[in-house]
Short mmCIF file of C-alpha atoms and ligand atoms in Angstrom, two decimals:
data_model
loop_
_atom_site.label_atom_id
_atom_site.label_comp_id
_atom_site.label_asym_id
_atom_site.label_seq_id
_atom_site.Cartn_x
_atom_site.Cartn_y
_atom_site.Cartn_z
CA MET A 5 82.05 91.86 92.41
CA GLY A 6 84.68 90.30 90.21
CA GLU A 7 86.66 93.40 89.62
CA ARG A 8 90.21 93.57 90.72
CA ILE A 9 90.90 96.66 92.70
CA ALA A 10 94.04 98.67 92.97
CA LEU A 11 93.70 100.10 96.37
CA GLY A 12 94.43 103.53 97.45
CA PHE A 13 97.18 104.80 99.42
CA VAL A 14 99.45 103.88 101.92
CA ALA A 15 101.00 106.22 104.37
CA VAL A 16 99.71 106.96 107.80
CA LEU A 17 101.10 110.00 109.45
CA VAL A 18 100.77 111.05 113.01
CA ALA A 19 99.99 114.69 112.64
CA CYS A 20 100.87 115.48 116.19
CA GLY A 21 102.25 113.66 119.16
CA LEU A 22 104.46 111.35 117.13
CA SER A 23 105.83 108.93 119.64
CA GLY A 24 108.88 106.75 119.58
CA SER A 25 106.75 103.65 119.71
CA ALA A 26 104.75 104.67 116.67
CA ALA A 27 107.68 105.67 114.50
CA PRO A 28 108.88 102.20 113.42
CA VAL A 29 105.44 101.26 112.18
CA GLN A 30 105.18 104.44 110.17
CA ALA A 31 108.60 103.97 108.65
CA ALA A 32 107.67 100.46 107.54
CA VAL A 33 104.46 101.67 105.98
CA VAL A 34 106.16 104.40 104.01
CA ALA A 35 108.85 102.02 102.80
CA GLU A 36 106.18 99.64 101.58
CA ALA A 37 104.51 102.48 99.78
CA ALA A 38 107.63 103.39 97.89
CA ALA A 39 107.97 99.85 96.58
CA ALA A 40 104.40 99.61 95.33
CA ALA A 41 104.10 98.89 91.64
CA PRO A 42 101.55 100.73 89.53
CA ALA A 43 98.46 98.70 88.84
CA GLU A 44 95.40 99.03 86.72
CA TRP A 45 92.82 101.14 88.47
CA GLN A 46 89.25 99.96 88.43
CA PRO A 47 87.17 102.02 90.81
CA THR A 48 84.54 100.24 92.81
CA TYR A 49 81.84 102.76 93.42
CA ASP A 50 79.01 100.80 94.89
CA ILE A 51 79.69 98.10 97.41
CA ASP A 52 76.51 96.86 98.99
CA PRO A 53 76.54 97.84 102.68
CA ASP A 54 75.00 94.44 103.45
CA LEU A 55 78.30 92.91 102.43
CA ALA A 56 79.89 94.63 105.42
CA ASP A 57 77.47 92.80 107.69
CA LYS A 58 78.40 89.50 106.11
CA LEU A 59 82.16 90.06 106.13
CA VAL A 60 82.30 91.12 109.77
CA ALA A 61 79.95 88.36 110.88
CA GLU A 62 82.19 85.80 109.19
CA THR A 63 85.37 87.17 110.76
CA PRO A 64 86.39 85.14 113.79
CA ARG A 65 87.22 87.16 116.86
CA GLY A 66 89.71 84.81 118.46
CA ALA A 67 92.67 85.66 116.26
CA ALA A 68 95.89 87.11 117.60
CA PRO A 69 95.56 90.83 116.95
CA ASP A 70 97.88 92.72 114.67
CA ALA A 71 99.89 95.55 116.12
CA VAL A 72 98.34 98.95 115.74
CA TRP A 73 100.18 102.27 115.70
CA LYS A 74 97.40 104.01 117.60
CA ARG A 75 94.02 102.74 118.58
CA TRP A 76 90.77 104.60 118.13
CA ASP A 77 88.87 104.83 121.40
CA CYS A 78 85.78 102.60 121.21
CA GLN A 79 83.85 105.04 123.37
CA LEU A 80 84.33 107.89 120.94
CA THR A 81 81.65 108.32 118.30
CA ILE A 82 83.15 108.51 114.82
CA ASN A 83 81.53 111.02 112.50
CA LEU A 84 82.62 111.04 108.89
CA ASP A 85 82.39 114.62 107.72
CA TYR A 86 83.06 115.13 104.05
CA ALA A 87 83.84 117.69 101.41
CA ALA A 88 83.95 117.35 97.65
CA ALA A 89 85.79 119.55 95.20
CA PRO A 90 83.69 121.48 92.68
CA GLY A 91 82.44 119.12 90.00
CA VAL A 92 82.67 116.05 92.21
CA ASP A 93 79.42 114.22 92.83
CA ILE A 94 78.74 114.72 96.53
CA ASN A 95 75.96 112.15 96.47
CA LYS A 96 78.34 109.58 95.04
CA LEU A 97 80.76 110.31 97.82
CA ARG A 98 78.01 109.86 100.39
CA ASP A 99 77.00 106.57 98.80
CA GLN A 100 80.56 105.38 98.94
CA MET A 101 80.71 106.03 102.67
CA ALA A 102 77.79 103.68 103.37
CA TYR A 103 79.87 100.51 103.15
CA PRO A 104 82.77 101.59 105.38
CA ILE A 105 80.36 103.11 107.90
CA ARG A 106 78.43 99.86 108.09
CA TYR A 107 81.69 98.01 108.49
CA LEU A 108 82.72 100.12 111.46
CA GLN A 109 79.30 99.76 113.03
CA ASN A 110 79.58 95.99 112.77
CA LEU A 111 82.92 96.14 114.53
CA GLY A 112 81.18 97.86 117.42
CA TYR A 113 81.94 101.48 116.69
CA THR A 114 79.38 104.20 116.97
CA ALA A 115 79.87 105.62 113.52
CA ALA A 116 77.79 107.81 111.27
CA ILE A 117 78.02 109.97 108.20
CA GLY A 118 78.39 113.51 109.49
CA ASN A 119 78.27 116.94 107.95
CA GLU A 120 79.00 118.15 104.45
CA LEU A 121 81.72 120.76 104.64
CA PRO A 122 82.67 123.52 102.21
CA TYR A 123 85.56 122.24 100.16
CA MET A 124 88.97 123.74 100.56
CA VAL A 125 92.35 122.64 99.31
CA ASN A 126 94.44 121.05 102.01
CA MET A 127 91.55 120.77 104.40
CA PRO A 128 92.96 120.92 107.90
CA MET A 129 92.86 118.09 110.40
CA PRO A 130 89.59 118.39 112.32
CA ALA A 131 89.90 119.70 115.84
CA THR A 132 86.72 118.05 117.10
CA PRO A 133 87.33 114.67 118.72
CA GLY A 134 85.58 111.85 116.91
CA THR A 135 85.67 113.52 113.52
CA VAL A 136 87.19 112.07 110.39
CA VAL A 137 87.12 114.40 107.41
CA ILE A 138 87.02 112.78 103.99
CA VAL A 139 88.05 115.13 101.21
CA ALA A 140 87.53 114.28 97.55
CA THR A 141 90.00 116.61 95.94
CA SER A 142 90.52 117.78 92.40
CA ASP A 143 93.28 120.21 93.14
CA ARG A 144 96.29 119.45 90.96
CA SER A 145 98.89 120.03 93.62
CA GLU A 146 96.99 117.95 96.13
CA GLN A 147 96.39 115.18 93.63
CA ALA A 148 100.05 115.15 92.72
CA GLY A 149 100.75 114.22 96.32
CA LEU A 150 98.18 111.45 96.19
CA ALA A 151 99.37 110.09 92.88
CA PHE A 152 102.56 108.68 94.37
CA GLY A 153 102.88 105.12 93.14
CA THR A 154 99.46 103.53 93.21
CA HIS A 155 98.16 105.81 95.89
CA ARG A 156 94.76 107.32 95.53
CA GLY A 157 94.18 108.24 99.10
CA PHE A 158 96.01 109.60 102.05
CA SER A 159 95.16 109.29 105.69
CA GLU A 160 96.33 110.95 108.83
CA GLY A 161 95.35 110.56 112.41
CA ALA A 162 95.87 112.79 115.38
CA GLY A 163 95.49 112.09 119.04
CA ALA A 164 96.09 113.77 122.33
CA SER A 165 97.82 110.70 123.72
CA ASP A 166 100.33 108.23 122.36
CA ALA A 167 97.72 105.49 122.40
CA ALA A 168 94.55 106.96 120.98
CA VAL A 169 93.45 108.48 117.71
CA GLU A 170 90.94 111.26 118.21
CA SER A 171 90.47 112.70 114.76
CA GLY A 172 91.51 111.97 111.23
CA ARG A 173 91.69 113.30 107.72
CA ILE A 174 91.44 111.30 104.53
CA SER A 175 92.11 112.75 101.11
CA ILE A 176 91.14 110.85 97.99
CA MET A 177 91.44 111.62 94.31
CA SER A 178 88.17 112.66 92.76
CA THR A 179 89.31 111.44 89.35
CA ASN A 180 89.90 107.77 90.07
CA GLY A 181 90.43 107.31 93.76
CA MET A 182 86.87 107.50 94.99
CA SER A 183 85.51 104.14 95.96
CA SER A 184 84.09 102.46 99.02
CA ASP A 185 87.04 100.14 99.47
CA VAL A 186 89.57 102.96 99.25
CA ILE A 187 87.65 104.80 101.96
CA LEU A 188 87.61 101.67 104.13
CA HIS A 189 91.30 101.15 103.47
CA GLU A 190 92.08 104.68 104.61
CA LEU A 191 89.80 104.32 107.61
CA GLY A 192 91.77 101.18 108.43
CA HIS A 193 94.85 103.38 108.67
CA THR A 194 93.12 105.87 110.94
CA LEU A 195 92.03 102.90 113.07
CA GLY A 196 95.69 101.97 113.40
CA LEU A 197 96.27 99.29 110.78
CA ALA A 198 99.30 99.02 108.53
CA HIS A 199 99.40 97.41 105.12
CA LYS A 200 98.80 93.72 104.73
CA ASP A 201 98.22 91.49 101.74
CA GLY A 202 95.03 89.53 101.43
CA SER A 203 92.76 92.12 103.00
CA VAL A 204 91.44 95.54 102.18
CA MET A 205 94.69 96.85 103.66
CA THR A 206 96.78 95.56 100.78
CA ILE A 207 98.50 98.09 98.57
CA THR A 208 98.24 96.15 95.35
CA ALA A 209 95.46 94.85 93.19
CA ASP A 210 93.63 91.64 94.03
CA SER A 211 92.64 92.85 97.45
CA GLY A 212 89.96 91.65 99.74
CA LEU A 213 87.09 93.89 100.65
CA GLY A 214 87.42 93.69 104.40
CA PHE A 215 89.83 93.29 107.27
CA ASP A 216 91.17 89.85 108.09
CA ALA A 217 90.76 88.16 111.48
CA ALA A 218 93.92 89.58 113.04
CA GLU A 219 93.20 93.09 111.78
CA ALA A 220 89.66 92.90 113.04
CA ALA A 221 90.90 91.65 116.41
CA ALA A 222 93.25 94.63 116.66
CA ILE A 223 90.51 97.21 116.21
CA ASP A 224 87.49 95.26 117.44
CA CYS A 225 85.06 97.17 119.63
CA ARG A 226 82.42 94.45 119.82
ZN1 LIG B 328 97.31 102.36 102.69
#
């Protein structure tokens, strides 16, 4: 896996219940996004799920945790439902979810690939707690929103409280944004992480493929 990867997107929005405590983190994330320089895009389609086992096992748990904007409840099962625009390979999308799912499972989450949904433009935020919808879009207007800077994905999280995320939506570009690491990056946002160099949460090329010790500590459910 020698490829350099320009990772997907950047902004995390709180779709509802935006709290004062969360706002500064969001503002910082968006500002970082605006400063991102374009980078060569080399999609990584097939990351071996076994690598997730290795990366999490090698991540020490004693680090000081990073701040999170909202924390996913460890008791809530995470189901990744998905929808692909016409012409997008749904099996490829499913394959690409295997690595991030395995990663979450190794961090102690009960996570699984959920249901295939009929594609629609601007898929709404799921109302069912525990659901994250991943949408591989080909709609021009939607992709225009994702194509900001180096962004290839977009993630949102919603929660009933100021502390917990209950559902999420991730949109990725079907043309060049679909890859396992972009999905993990966006899941990192829905788990509460901001951008950070040297891990999968970076916004530039030369990323890692997983969370670092402090990020893992912040979202660890083990
Ligand atoms: Zn991001």
